[in-house]
Coordinates of N, CA and C in Angstrom, one line a residue:
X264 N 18.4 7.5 21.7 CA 18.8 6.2 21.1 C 18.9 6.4 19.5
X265 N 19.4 5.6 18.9 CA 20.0 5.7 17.3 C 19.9 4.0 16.8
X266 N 19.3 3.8 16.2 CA 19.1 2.4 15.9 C 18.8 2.5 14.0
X267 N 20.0 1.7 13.7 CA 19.8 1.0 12.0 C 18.9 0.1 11.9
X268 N 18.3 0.1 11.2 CA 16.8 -1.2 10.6 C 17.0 -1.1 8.9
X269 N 16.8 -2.7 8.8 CA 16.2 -3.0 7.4 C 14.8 -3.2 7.6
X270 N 13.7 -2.5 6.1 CA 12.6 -3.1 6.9 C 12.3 -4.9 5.9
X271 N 13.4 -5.1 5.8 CA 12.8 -6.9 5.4 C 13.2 -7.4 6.7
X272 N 12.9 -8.3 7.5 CA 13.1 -9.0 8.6 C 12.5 -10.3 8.4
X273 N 13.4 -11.2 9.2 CA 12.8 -12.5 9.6 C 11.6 -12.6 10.0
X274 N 12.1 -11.9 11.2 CA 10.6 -12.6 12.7 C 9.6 -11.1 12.4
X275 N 9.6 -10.5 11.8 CA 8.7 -9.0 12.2 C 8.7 -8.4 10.8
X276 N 7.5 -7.9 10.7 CA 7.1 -6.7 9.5 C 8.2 -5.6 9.8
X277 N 9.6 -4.6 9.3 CA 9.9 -4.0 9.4 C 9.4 -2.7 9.7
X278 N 8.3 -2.1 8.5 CA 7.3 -1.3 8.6 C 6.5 -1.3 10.0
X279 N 6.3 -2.7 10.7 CA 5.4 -2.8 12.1 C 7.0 -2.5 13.3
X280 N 7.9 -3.0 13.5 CA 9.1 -2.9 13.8 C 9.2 -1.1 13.9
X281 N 9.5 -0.4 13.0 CA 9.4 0.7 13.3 C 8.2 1.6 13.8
X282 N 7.2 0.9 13.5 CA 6.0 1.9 14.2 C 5.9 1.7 15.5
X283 N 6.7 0.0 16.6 CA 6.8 0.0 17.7 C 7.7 0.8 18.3
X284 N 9.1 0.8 17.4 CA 10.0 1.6 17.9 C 9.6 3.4 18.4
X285 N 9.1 3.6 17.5 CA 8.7 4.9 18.0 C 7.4 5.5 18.8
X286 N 6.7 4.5 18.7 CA 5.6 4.2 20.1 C 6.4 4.5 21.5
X287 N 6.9 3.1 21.3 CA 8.0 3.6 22.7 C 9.1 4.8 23.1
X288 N 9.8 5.2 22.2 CA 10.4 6.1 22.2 C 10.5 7.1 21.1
X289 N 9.7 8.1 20.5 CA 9.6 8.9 19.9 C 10.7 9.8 19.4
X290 N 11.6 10.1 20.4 CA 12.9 10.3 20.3 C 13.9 9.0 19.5
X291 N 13.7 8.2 19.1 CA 14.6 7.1 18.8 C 15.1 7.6 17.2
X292 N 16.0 7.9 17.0 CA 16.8 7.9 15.8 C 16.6 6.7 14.6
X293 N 15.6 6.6 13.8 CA 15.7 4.9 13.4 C 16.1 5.6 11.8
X294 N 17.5 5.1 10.9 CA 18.0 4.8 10.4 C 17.6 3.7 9.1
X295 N 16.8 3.7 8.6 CA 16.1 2.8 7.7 C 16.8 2.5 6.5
X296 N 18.0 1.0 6.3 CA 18.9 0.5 5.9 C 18.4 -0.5 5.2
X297 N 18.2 -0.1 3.8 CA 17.6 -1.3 2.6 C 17.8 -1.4 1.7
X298 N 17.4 -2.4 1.0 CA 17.6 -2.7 -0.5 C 16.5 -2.1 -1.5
X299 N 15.3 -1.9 -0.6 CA 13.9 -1.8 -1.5 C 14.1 -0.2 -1.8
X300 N 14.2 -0.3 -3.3 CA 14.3 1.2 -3.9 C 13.1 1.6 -4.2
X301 N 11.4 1.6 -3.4 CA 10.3 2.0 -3.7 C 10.3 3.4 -3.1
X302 N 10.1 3.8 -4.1 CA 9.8 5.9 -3.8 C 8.6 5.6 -2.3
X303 N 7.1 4.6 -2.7 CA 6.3 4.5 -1.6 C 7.0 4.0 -0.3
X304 N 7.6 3.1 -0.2 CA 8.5 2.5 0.7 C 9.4 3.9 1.7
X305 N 9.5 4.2 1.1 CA 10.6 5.3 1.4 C 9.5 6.7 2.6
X306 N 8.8 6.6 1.4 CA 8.0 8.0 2.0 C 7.3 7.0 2.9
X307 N 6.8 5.9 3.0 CA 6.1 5.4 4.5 C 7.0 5.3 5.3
X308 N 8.2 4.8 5.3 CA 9.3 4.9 6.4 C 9.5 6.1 7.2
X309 N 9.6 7.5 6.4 CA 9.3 8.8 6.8 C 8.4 9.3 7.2
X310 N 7.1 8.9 7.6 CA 5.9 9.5 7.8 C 5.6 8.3 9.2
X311 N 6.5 7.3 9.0 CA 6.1 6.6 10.3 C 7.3 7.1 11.2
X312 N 8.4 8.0 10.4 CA 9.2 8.7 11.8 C 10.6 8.3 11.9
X313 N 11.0 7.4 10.6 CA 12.7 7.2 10.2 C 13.1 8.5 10.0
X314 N 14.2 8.6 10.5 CA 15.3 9.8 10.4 C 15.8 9.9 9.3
X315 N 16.1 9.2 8.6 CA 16.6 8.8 7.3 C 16.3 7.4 6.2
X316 N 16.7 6.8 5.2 CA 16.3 6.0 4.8 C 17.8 6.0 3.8
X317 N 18.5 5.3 3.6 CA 20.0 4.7 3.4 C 19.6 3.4 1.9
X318 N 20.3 3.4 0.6 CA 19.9 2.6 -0.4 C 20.9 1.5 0.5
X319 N 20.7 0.0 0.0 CA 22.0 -1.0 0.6 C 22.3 -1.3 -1.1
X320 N 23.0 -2.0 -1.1 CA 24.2 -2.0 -0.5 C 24.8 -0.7 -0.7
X321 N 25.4 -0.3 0.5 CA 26.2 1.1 1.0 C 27.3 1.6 0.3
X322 N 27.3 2.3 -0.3 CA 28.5 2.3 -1.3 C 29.7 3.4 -0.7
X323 N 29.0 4.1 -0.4 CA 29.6 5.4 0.5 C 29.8 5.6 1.7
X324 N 30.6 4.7 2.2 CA 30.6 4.9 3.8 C 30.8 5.9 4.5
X325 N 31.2 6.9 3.9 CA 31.2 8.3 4.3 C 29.9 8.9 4.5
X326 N 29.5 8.7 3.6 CA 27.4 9.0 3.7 C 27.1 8.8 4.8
X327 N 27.3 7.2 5.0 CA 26.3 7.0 6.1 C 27.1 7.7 7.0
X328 N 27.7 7.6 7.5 CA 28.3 8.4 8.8 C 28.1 9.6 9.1
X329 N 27.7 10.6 7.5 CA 27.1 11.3 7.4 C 25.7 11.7 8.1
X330 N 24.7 10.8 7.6 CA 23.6 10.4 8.3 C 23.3 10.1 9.4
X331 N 24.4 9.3 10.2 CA 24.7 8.8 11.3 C 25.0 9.9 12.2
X332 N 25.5 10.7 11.9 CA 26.0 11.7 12.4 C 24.8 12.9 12.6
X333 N 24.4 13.3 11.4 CA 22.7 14.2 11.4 C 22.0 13.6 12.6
X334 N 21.8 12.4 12.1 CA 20.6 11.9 13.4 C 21.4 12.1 14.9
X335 N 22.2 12.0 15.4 CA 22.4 12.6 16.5 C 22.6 13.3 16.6
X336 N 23.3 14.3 15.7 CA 23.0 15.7 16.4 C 21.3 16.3 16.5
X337 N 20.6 15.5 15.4 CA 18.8 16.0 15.8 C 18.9 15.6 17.3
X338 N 18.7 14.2 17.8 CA 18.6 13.7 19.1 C 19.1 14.6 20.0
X339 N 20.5 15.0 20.1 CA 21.0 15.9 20.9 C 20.2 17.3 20.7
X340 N 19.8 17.4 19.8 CA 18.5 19.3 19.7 C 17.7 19.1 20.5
X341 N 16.9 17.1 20.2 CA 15.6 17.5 21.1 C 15.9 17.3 22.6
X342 N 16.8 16.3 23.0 CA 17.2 16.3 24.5 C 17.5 17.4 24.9
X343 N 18.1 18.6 24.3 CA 18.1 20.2 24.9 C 16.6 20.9 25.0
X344 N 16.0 20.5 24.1 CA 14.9 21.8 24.3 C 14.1 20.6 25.4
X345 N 14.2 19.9 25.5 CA 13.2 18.9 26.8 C 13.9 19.0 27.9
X346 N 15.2 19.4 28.2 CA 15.7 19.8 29.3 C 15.2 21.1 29.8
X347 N 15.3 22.3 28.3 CA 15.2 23.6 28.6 C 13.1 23.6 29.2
X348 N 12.4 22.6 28.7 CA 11.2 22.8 29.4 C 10.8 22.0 30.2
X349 N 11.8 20.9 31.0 CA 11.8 20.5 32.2 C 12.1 21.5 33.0
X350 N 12.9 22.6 32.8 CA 13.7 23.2 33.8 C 12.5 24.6 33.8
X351 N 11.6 24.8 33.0 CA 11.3 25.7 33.1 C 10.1 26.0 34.5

């Protein structure tokens, strides 16, 4: 899975938001799409397991696709090597 997040939200702590997402699925691609230019912000988003972390407003739409593009090719690495040690 590949999923964009801001972490400001309505109904949910963003920061809590992605630590469920990857509870459930560890494999999930999460995409971290914001406005908050905090260096600390950034490095908690990564250590809780964002694939990336994207400044908003997006100026470069080529970037992100860029990014967009990274994170699934990771996802498609790890689905191979979890195939190659199911099969083993």
């Amino acid at each position: 899975h590949l999923l964009l997040a801001d972490i400001v939200m309505n109904d949910m702590d963003g920061m809590q938001f992605l630590r469920e997402i990857k509870e459930m699925d560890a494999l999930t691609q999460v995409i971290v799409v914001s406005a908050n230019r905090s260096m600390e912000k950034v490095v908690q988003c990564l250590e809780l397991g964002a694939s990336d972390y994207v400044i908003k407003p997006v100026q470069d739409a080529a970037r992100l696709i860029e990014v967009v593009e990274y994170s699934v090719q990771k996802l498609e690495r790890w689905k191979e090597v979890i195939r190659i040690i199911l099969n083993m």
